[in-house]
């Protein structure tokens, strides 16, 4: 079959293009690691932790194997009891709820707002005497309302774990001052999965925390609970960021702000240009890092819209097709406080291509197809 020359082929994100952009620096970093013979831990991993902590303006970053481990380690560090409750949104990626269940904790699923983040007006109603943690997910790169969440946490003496997996480089205003996503709560968790805003070329994760005791505990937990070599006073897991991934992240961190700016530019063009009554584009938000750009389409139209975009070479993805409360894995494991909007979003969400390497021509093409062909 010959390709229609009028059709551009645009994936959700183009990792090969991102690599090509930074190839020389990344190759140099990789070669340093390969020649060093130090593939686990060592200067490269410590160097990335230090650079990421400096960027976040945080005292410590602990690297780990992936974003799910980051959440697991954070929850393990808080010395919670089985049955303790963790309030989190009923829409988003399942990793937080799954980690809580695996530790014998109860996720309490609270509905989200139209911005896909936990609806803070519902949180206090979900608090019981078993509640120990509020765990917002900064979905699609937009921080949850951390000012309100921190005030509720303070009032009820709760920990806050930020799932900042999708929000690397995001900013949230607290008491009038800008703070980086993941640095406001008791512990912040990041994923460096390749497609994330700060992604490596495999799995990777990190944890940000400013409490010395918790940091020491999480460092032990990620090394099998080891205090000194081969001495294990508590149970832990094995969760390491490879030196090779650290080398890539060190290079990509330098470009994080620039890449997030480009994501915002792409989002602004989408929001300003797309005009089609079959779908609803989100308002443009300056502090958003646009890990994803999510539009909403009516349930009836979604699959036709997706197909037509596909026929025109434009990839789309639904993040996520089910509310967390509707996932079979969660049945009987979570307490569902509220999930009406979560269910609605699961049926209407459609994400458009989003990456820092998209060209203006590609963005214009997508807007034209949506405006003229749908
Ligand atoms: C919101 C959120 N939390 C946690 C994770 C888990 O991260 P990882 O895939 O690195 O384990 C992801 C990754 O997809 C995520 O999007």
CSV table of C-alpha atoms and ligand atoms in Angstrom, one decimal:
chain,number,residue,atom,x,y,z
A,1,UNK,CA,0.0,0.0,0.0
A,2,UNK,CA,1.4,3.4,-0.9
A,3,UNK,CA,1.3,6.1,1.7
A,4,UNK,CA,-1.0,9.1,1.1
A,5,UNK,CA,1.5,12.1,0.9
A,6,UNK,CA,-1.2,14.4,2.5
A,7,UNK,CA,-1.2,12.3,5.7
A,8,UNK,CA,1.3,13.0,8.4
A,9,UNK,CA,2.1,10.2,10.8
A,10,UNK,CA,2.2,11.6,14.4
A,11,UNK,CA,2.6,9.3,17.4
A,12,UNK,CA,1.6,10.2,20.9
A,13,UNK,CA,5.3,11.0,21.5
A,14,UNK,CA,8.5,10.5,19.6
A,15,UNK,CA,11.3,9.1,21.8
A,16,UNK,CA,13.6,8.5,18.8
A,17,UNK,CA,13.4,12.2,18.0
A,18,UNK,CA,14.1,13.2,21.6
A,19,UNK,CA,17.2,11.0,21.6
A,20,UNK,CA,18.4,12.4,18.3
A,21,UNK,CA,18.2,15.9,19.8
A,22,UNK,CA,20.5,15.1,22.7
A,23,UNK,CA,22.4,12.2,21.2
A,24,UNK,CA,26.0,13.6,21.6
A,25,UNK,CA,25.5,14.4,25.3
A,26,UNK,CA,23.7,11.2,26.0
A,27,UNK,CA,26.2,9.1,24.2
A,28,UNK,CA,29.0,10.7,26.1
A,29,UNK,CA,27.3,10.0,29.4
A,30,UNK,CA,26.6,6.4,28.5
A,31,UNK,CA,30.2,5.9,27.4
A,32,UNK,CA,31.5,7.4,30.7
A,33,UNK,CA,29.4,4.8,32.6
A,34,UNK,CA,30.4,1.9,30.3
A,35,UNK,CA,34.1,2.8,30.7
A,36,UNK,CA,33.8,3.3,34.5
A,37,UNK,CA,32.8,-0.3,35.2
A,38,UNK,CA,30.5,1.1,37.9
A,39,UNK,CA,27.0,0.1,36.7
A,40,UNK,CA,25.2,0.1,40.0
A,41,UNK,CA,25.4,3.1,42.3
A,42,UNK,CA,28.5,5.2,42.2
A,43,UNK,CA,29.2,8.8,41.0
A,44,UNK,CA,26.7,8.9,38.1
A,45,UNK,CA,23.8,7.9,40.3
A,46,UNK,CA,24.9,10.2,43.1
A,47,UNK,CA,25.5,13.0,40.6
A,48,UNK,CA,21.9,12.7,39.3
A,49,UNK,CA,20.4,12.6,42.8
A,50,UNK,CA,22.3,15.8,43.6
A,51,UNK,CA,21.4,17.6,40.4
A,52,UNK,CA,17.7,16.6,40.7
A,53,UNK,CA,17.7,17.7,44.4
A,54,UNK,CA,19.3,21.0,43.4
A,55,UNK,CA,16.7,21.5,40.6
A,56,UNK,CA,13.9,20.7,43.0
A,57,UNK,CA,15.5,23.0,45.7
A,58,UNK,CA,15.1,20.0,48.0
A,59,UNK,CA,17.7,18.7,50.5
A,60,UNK,CA,17.5,15.0,49.3
A,61,UNK,CA,16.5,12.9,46.4
A,62,UNK,CA,16.7,9.1,46.6
A,63,UNK,CA,16.8,7.3,43.3
A,64,UNK,CA,15.0,4.0,42.9
A,65,UNK,CA,14.0,1.5,40.2
A,66,UNK,CA,10.6,3.0,39.0
A,67,UNK,CA,7.8,5.3,40.1
A,68,UNK,CA,5.7,2.4,41.5
A,69,UNK,CA,8.6,1.5,43.9
A,70,UNK,CA,8.9,5.2,44.8
A,71,UNK,CA,5.3,5.0,46.1
A,72,UNK,CA,5.8,1.7,47.7
A,73,UNK,CA,8.9,2.8,49.5
A,74,UNK,CA,7.2,6.0,50.6
A,75,UNK,CA,4.3,4.2,52.1
A,76,UNK,CA,6.5,1.6,53.8
A,77,UNK,CA,8.6,4.4,55.4
A,78,UNK,CA,5.6,5.8,57.2
A,79,UNK,CA,5.2,2.8,59.6
A,80,UNK,CA,1.5,2.4,58.9
A,81,UNK,CA,-0.6,-0.4,60.3
A,82,UNK,CA,-2.7,-2.9,58.2
A,83,UNK,CA,-6.1,-1.4,57.5
A,84,UNK,CA,-4.9,2.2,57.8
A,85,UNK,CA,-6.5,4.4,55.2
A,86,UNK,CA,-4.9,6.4,52.4
A,87,UNK,CA,-7.0,8.9,50.6
A,88,UNK,CA,-6.4,9.2,46.9
A,89,UNK,CA,-8.2,10.1,43.7
A,90,UNK,CA,-10.5,7.6,42.1
A,91,UNK,CA,-9.2,8.5,38.7
A,92,UNK,CA,-5.6,8.2,37.5
A,93,UNK,CA,-2.9,5.5,37.3
A,94,UNK,CA,-3.3,2.5,39.5
A,95,UNK,CA,0.2,2.4,41.0
A,96,UNK,CA,-0.7,4.3,44.2
A,97,UNK,CA,-3.8,2.3,45.0
A,98,UNK,CA,-2.0,-1.0,44.1
A,99,UNK,CA,1.0,-0.1,46.4
A,100,UNK,CA,-1.3,0.6,49.3
A,101,UNK,CA,-3.2,-2.6,48.9
A,102,UNK,CA,0.0,-4.6,48.6
A,103,UNK,CA,1.0,-3.2,52.0
A,104,UNK,CA,-2.3,-4.2,53.6
A,105,UNK,CA,-3.6,-0.5,53.6
A,106,UNK,CA,-7.0,0.7,52.4
A,107,UNK,CA,-7.1,3.1,49.5
A,108,UNK,CA,-10.0,5.5,50.0
A,109,UNK,CA,-11.0,6.7,46.6
A,110,UNK,CA,-12.3,10.2,46.3
A,111,UNK,CA,-13.7,11.8,43.2
A,112,UNK,CA,-11.8,14.2,40.9
A,113,UNK,CA,-12.7,17.6,39.5
A,114,UNK,CA,-12.9,18.5,35.8
A,115,UNK,CA,-9.1,19.1,36.0
A,116,UNK,CA,-8.7,15.4,36.6
A,117,UNK,CA,-7.2,16.0,40.1
A,118,UNK,CA,-8.6,15.0,43.5
A,119,UNK,CA,-11.6,17.2,44.4
A,120,UNK,CA,-10.2,18.8,47.6
A,121,UNK,CA,-13.8,19.8,48.7
A,122,UNK,CA,-14.5,16.1,49.3
A,123,UNK,CA,-11.4,15.1,51.2
A,124,UNK,CA,-12.5,16.0,54.8
A,125,UNK,CA,-15.7,14.0,54.4
A,126,UNK,CA,-13.6,10.9,53.6
A,127,UNK,CA,-11.4,11.2,56.7
A,128,UNK,CA,-11.9,8.6,59.4
A,129,UNK,CA,-9.9,7.7,62.5
A,130,UNK,CA,-8.0,5.2,60.4
A,131,UNK,CA,-6.9,7.9,57.8
A,132,UNK,CA,-3.1,8.4,57.9
A,133,UNK,CA,-2.2,9.7,54.5
A,134,UNK,CA,-3.5,11.9,51.7
A,135,UNK,CA,-2.0,10.9,48.3
A,136,UNK,CA,-2.8,13.3,45.5
A,137,UNK,CA,-1.9,12.3,41.9
A,138,UNK,CA,-0.7,15.3,39.9
A,139,UNK,CA,-2.5,13.9,36.8
A,140,UNK,CA,-1.3,14.8,33.3
A,141,UNK,CA,1.3,17.2,34.7
A,142,UNK,CA,-1.0,19.5,36.6
A,143,UNK,CA,-0.5,19.8,40.4
A,144,UNK,CA,-3.4,19.1,42.6
A,145,UNK,CA,-4.5,21.9,45.0
A,146,UNK,CA,-1.6,21.4,47.4
A,147,UNK,CA,-2.3,24.5,49.4
A,148,UNK,CA,-5.7,23.1,50.5
A,149,UNK,CA,-4.4,19.5,50.8
A,150,UNK,CA,-1.6,20.6,53.1
A,151,UNK,CA,-4.0,22.6,55.3
A,152,UNK,CA,-6.3,19.6,55.6
A,153,UNK,CA,-3.3,17.4,56.4
A,154,UNK,CA,-2.1,19.7,59.1
A,155,UNK,CA,-5.5,20.0,60.7
A,156,UNK,CA,-6.0,16.2,60.8
A,157,UNK,CA,-2.3,15.4,61.4
A,158,UNK,CA,-1.9,13.3,58.2
A,159,UNK,CA,1.0,12.6,56.0
A,160,UNK,CA,0.9,13.7,52.4
A,161,UNK,CA,2.6,11.7,49.6
A,162,UNK,CA,2.6,13.4,46.2
A,163,UNK,CA,2.4,11.1,43.2
A,164,UNK,CA,4.3,13.5,40.9
A,165,UNK,CA,5.1,10.7,38.4
A,166,UNK,CA,3.6,12.8,35.6
A,167,UNK,CA,4.6,16.3,36.9
A,168,UNK,CA,8.4,16.6,36.8
A,169,UNK,CA,9.3,20.2,36.7
A,170,UNK,CA,5.7,21.4,37.5
A,171,UNK,CA,5.2,24.3,39.8
A,172,UNK,CA,2.6,24.8,42.6
A,173,UNK,CA,2.1,28.0,44.5
A,174,UNK,CA,2.1,27.6,48.3
A,175,UNK,CA,1.6,30.7,50.5
A,176,UNK,CA,2.3,32.8,47.5
A,177,UNK,CA,5.6,31.2,46.7
A,178,UNK,CA,6.3,28.8,43.8
A,179,UNK,CA,7.4,25.3,44.8
A,180,UNK,CA,8.3,22.4,42.6
A,181,UNK,CA,5.9,19.5,42.3
A,182,UNK,CA,6.9,16.7,44.6
A,183,UNK,CA,8.5,19.0,47.2
A,184,UNK,CA,5.5,20.1,49.1
A,185,UNK,CA,4.1,17.0,50.8
A,186,UNK,CA,5.9,14.8,53.3
A,187,UNK,CA,7.3,12.7,50.4
A,188,UNK,CA,7.2,13.2,46.6
A,189,UNK,CA,7.4,10.4,44.2
A,190,UNK,CA,8.5,10.5,40.6
A,191,UNK,CA,8.6,8.1,37.6
A,192,UNK,CA,11.3,8.4,35.0
A,193,UNK,CA,9.6,5.9,32.6
A,194,UNK,CA,10.7,6.9,29.0
A,195,UNK,CA,7.6,8.9,28.1
A,196,UNK,CA,7.5,10.9,31.3
A,197,UNK,CA,8.6,14.6,31.2
A,198,UNK,CA,11.9,13.6,32.8
A,199,UNK,CA,12.2,10.1,31.3
A,200,UNK,CA,15.2,7.7,30.9
A,201,UNK,CA,15.6,4.9,28.5
A,202,UNK,CA,14.2,2.1,30.6
A,203,UNK,CA,12.7,2.2,34.1
A,204,UNK,CA,13.6,4.7,36.7
A,205,UNK,CA,12.1,6.5,39.7
A,206,UNK,CA,13.0,8.9,42.5
A,207,UNK,CA,11.8,10.1,45.8
A,208,UNK,CA,12.0,13.6,47.3
A,209,UNK,CA,11.8,14.2,51.0
A,210,UNK,CA,13.2,16.7,53.5
A,211,UNK,CA,12.8,14.7,56.7
A,212,UNK,CA,16.1,13.3,57.8
A,213,UNK,CA,14.7,10.3,59.5
A,214,UNK,CA,12.4,9.3,56.7
A,215,UNK,CA,15.2,9.8,54.2
A,216,UNK,CA,17.4,7.4,56.2
A,217,UNK,CA,14.6,4.9,56.4
A,218,UNK,CA,13.8,5.0,52.7
A,219,UNK,CA,17.5,4.6,51.9
A,220,UNK,CA,17.5,1.4,54.0
A,221,UNK,CA,14.2,0.2,52.6
A,222,UNK,CA,15.4,0.4,49.0
A,223,UNK,CA,18.4,-1.7,50.0
A,224,UNK,CA,16.6,-4.7,51.6
A,225,UNK,CA,16.4,-2.8,54.9
A,226,UNK,CA,20.1,-2.9,55.1
A,227,UNK,CA,21.8,-0.7,57.8
A,228,UNK,CA,25.4,-1.7,57.1
A,229,UNK,CA,26.5,-4.3,54.6
A,230,UNK,CA,24.6,-7.5,55.0
A,231,UNK,CA,23.0,-6.4,58.2
A,232,UNK,CA,19.2,-6.1,57.8
A,233,UNK,CA,17.2,-4.7,60.7
A,234,UNK,CA,13.9,-4.3,58.8
A,235,UNK,CA,12.3,-5.6,55.7
A,236,UNK,CA,12.9,-3.8,52.5
A,237,UNK,CA,13.0,-4.3,48.8
A,238,UNK,CA,15.6,-4.1,46.1
A,239,UNK,CA,15.1,-0.9,44.1
A,240,UNK,CA,18.0,0.7,42.3
A,241,UNK,CA,18.3,3.3,39.5
A,242,UNK,CA,20.9,1.9,37.1
A,243,UNK,CA,24.0,4.1,36.4
A,244,UNK,CA,23.1,4.1,32.7
A,245,UNK,CA,19.7,5.5,33.4
A,246,UNK,CA,21.2,8.1,35.8
A,247,UNK,CA,23.5,9.2,33.0
A,248,UNK,CA,20.6,9.8,30.6
A,249,UNK,CA,18.5,11.6,33.3
A,250,UNK,CA,21.4,13.9,34.1
A,251,UNK,CA,21.5,15.1,30.6
A,252,UNK,CA,17.8,15.3,30.2
A,253,UNK,CA,17.4,17.2,33.4
A,254,UNK,CA,19.3,20.1,31.9
A,255,UNK,CA,16.6,20.4,29.2
A,256,UNK,CA,13.5,19.7,31.4
A,257,UNK,CA,12.4,23.4,31.7
A,258,UNK,CA,12.9,24.0,28.0
A,259,UNK,CA,11.0,20.8,27.1
A,260,UNK,CA,8.1,21.7,29.5
A,261,UNK,CA,8.0,25.1,27.9
A,262,UNK,CA,7.6,23.5,24.5
A,263,UNK,CA,4.9,21.2,25.9
A,264,UNK,CA,3.0,24.3,27.1
A,265,UNK,CA,3.4,25.9,23.7
A,266,UNK,CA,1.9,22.9,22.0
A,267,UNK,CA,-1.0,22.9,24.5
A,268,UNK,CA,-1.6,26.6,24.0
A,269,UNK,CA,-1.8,26.2,20.3
A,270,UNK,CA,-4.2,23.2,20.7
A,271,UNK,CA,-6.4,25.2,23.1
A,272,UNK,CA,-6.4,28.4,21.0
A,273,UNK,CA,-6.9,26.7,17.6
A,274,UNK,CA,-9.1,23.6,18.0
A,275,UNK,CA,-12.7,24.5,17.5
A,276,UNK,CA,-15.1,21.7,16.9
A,277,UNK,CA,-18.4,21.2,18.7
A,278,UNK,CA,-17.9,17.4,18.9
A,279,UNK,CA,-15.2,17.9,21.5
A,280,UNK,CA,-14.1,20.0,24.4
A,281,UNK,CA,-10.6,21.3,24.8
A,282,UNK,CA,-9.2,22.1,28.3
A,283,UNK,CA,-8.5,25.7,29.3
A,284,UNK,CA,-4.8,26.5,29.0
A,285,UNK,CA,-3.0,26.6,32.4
A,286,UNK,CA,0.4,28.3,32.7
A,287,UNK,CA,1.7,26.1,35.6
A,288,UNK,CA,0.7,22.8,33.8
A,289,UNK,CA,3.5,20.7,32.5
A,290,UNK,CA,1.3,18.9,29.9
A,291,UNK,CA,2.5,15.4,30.3
A,292,UNK,CA,-0.7,14.7,28.5
A,293,UNK,CA,-3.1,17.0,26.7
A,294,UNK,CA,-6.6,15.6,27.4
A,295,UNK,CA,-9.6,16.5,25.4
A,296,UNK,CA,-13.2,15.3,26.1
A,297,UNK,CA,-15.5,13.8,23.6
A,298,UNK,CA,-19.0,12.5,24.1
A,299,UNK,CA,-19.3,8.8,24.8
A,300,UNK,CA,-21.2,8.3,21.6
A,301,UNK,CA,-18.6,10.0,19.5
A,302,UNK,CA,-15.3,9.0,21.1
A,303,UNK,CA,-14.6,5.9,19.1
A,304,UNK,CA,-15.5,7.5,15.8
A,305,UNK,CA,-13.3,10.5,16.6
A,306,UNK,CA,-10.4,8.2,17.5
A,307,UNK,CA,-10.8,6.2,14.3
A,308,UNK,CA,-11.0,9.3,12.1
A,309,UNK,CA,-7.9,10.7,13.7
A,310,UNK,CA,-6.2,7.4,13.2
A,311,UNK,CA,-7.1,7.3,9.5
A,312,UNK,CA,-5.4,10.7,9.3
A,313,UNK,CA,-2.3,9.4,10.9
A,314,UNK,CA,-2.9,10.9,14.3
A,315,UNK,CA,-2.4,8.7,17.3
A,316,UNK,CA,-4.7,9.2,20.4
A,317,UNK,CA,-4.9,7.3,23.7
A,318,UNK,CA,-7.4,7.1,26.5
A,319,UNK,CA,-5.8,7.7,29.9
A,320,UNK,CA,-7.6,6.0,31.5
A,321,UNK,CA,-10.5,3.9,30.3
A,322,UNK,CA,-11.7,3.0,33.8
A,323,UNK,CA,-11.9,4.8,37.1
A,324,UNK,CA,-9.6,3.2,39.7
A,325,UNK,CA,-12.7,2.4,41.6
A,326,UNK,CA,-14.0,0.3,38.7
A,327,UNK,CA,-10.8,-1.7,38.2
A,328,UNK,CA,-11.4,-5.4,39.0
A,329,UNK,CA,-8.1,-5.5,40.9
A,330,UNK,CA,-9.6,-3.0,43.4
A,331,UNK,CA,-12.8,-4.8,44.1
A,332,UNK,CA,-13.2,-5.4,47.8
A,333,UNK,CA,-9.8,-3.8,48.3
A,334,UNK,CA,-10.6,-0.1,48.3
A,335,UNK,CA,-13.2,2.1,50.0
A,336,UNK,CA,-15.0,4.1,47.3
A,337,UNK,CA,-15.9,7.4,48.7
A,338,UNK,CA,-17.0,9.0,45.5
A,339,UNK,CA,-16.4,8.4,41.8
A,340,UNK,CA,-19.2,10.0,39.6
A,341,UNK,CA,-16.9,12.3,37.7
A,342,UNK,CA,-14.1,9.7,37.5
A,343,UNK,CA,-16.5,7.4,35.7
A,344,UNK,CA,-17.6,10.2,33.4
A,345,UNK,CA,-14.0,11.1,32.5
A,346,UNK,CA,-13.1,7.5,31.9
A,347,UNK,CA,-15.8,7.5,29.2
A,348,UNK,CA,-14.9,10.9,27.6
A,349,UNK,CA,-11.2,11.2,27.9
A,350,UNK,CA,-9.0,11.2,24.8
A,351,UNK,CA,-5.4,12.4,24.8
A,352,UNK,CA,-3.8,14.0,21.7
A,353,UNK,CA,-0.1,13.6,20.7
A,354,UNK,CA,2.1,15.6,23.1
A,355,UNK,CA,5.9,15.8,23.1
A,356,UNK,CA,8.5,18.5,23.3
A,357,UNK,CA,9.8,17.6,19.8
A,358,UNK,CA,6.5,18.1,18.0
A,359,UNK,CA,6.9,20.6,15.1
A,360,UNK,CA,4.6,23.6,14.5
A,361,UNK,CA,3.7,21.9,11.2
A,362,UNK,CA,2.5,18.7,13.0
A,363,UNK,CA,0.5,20.7,15.6
A,364,UNK,CA,-1.2,22.7,12.8
A,365,UNK,CA,-1.9,19.5,10.9
A,366,UNK,CA,-3.6,18.0,13.9
A,367,UNK,CA,-5.7,21.1,14.5
A,368,UNK,CA,-6.7,21.3,10.9
A,369,UNK,CA,-7.8,17.6,10.8
A,370,UNK,CA,-9.9,18.1,14.0
A,371,UNK,CA,-11.4,21.4,12.8
A,372,UNK,CA,-12.0,20.4,9.1
A,373,UNK,CA,-12.4,16.7,8.9
A,374,UNK,CA,-14.2,15.6,12.1
B,1,LIG,C1,0.6,8.8,37.9
B,1,LIG,C2,1.5,7.7,37.9
B,1,LIG,N1,1.9,7.1,39.1
B,1,LIG,C3,2.8,6.1,39.1
B,1,LIG,C4,3.4,5.6,38.0
B,1,LIG,C5,4.3,4.4,38.1
B,1,LIG,O1,5.5,4.7,37.5
B,1,LIG,P1,6.4,3.5,36.9
B,1,LIG,O2,5.8,3.1,35.6
B,1,LIG,O3,7.7,4.2,36.7
B,1,LIG,O4,6.4,2.4,37.9
B,1,LIG,C6,3.0,6.1,36.7
B,1,LIG,C7,3.5,5.6,35.5
B,1,LIG,O5,2.9,5.4,34.5
B,1,LIG,C8,2.1,7.2,36.7
B,1,LIG,O6,1.7,7.7,35.5
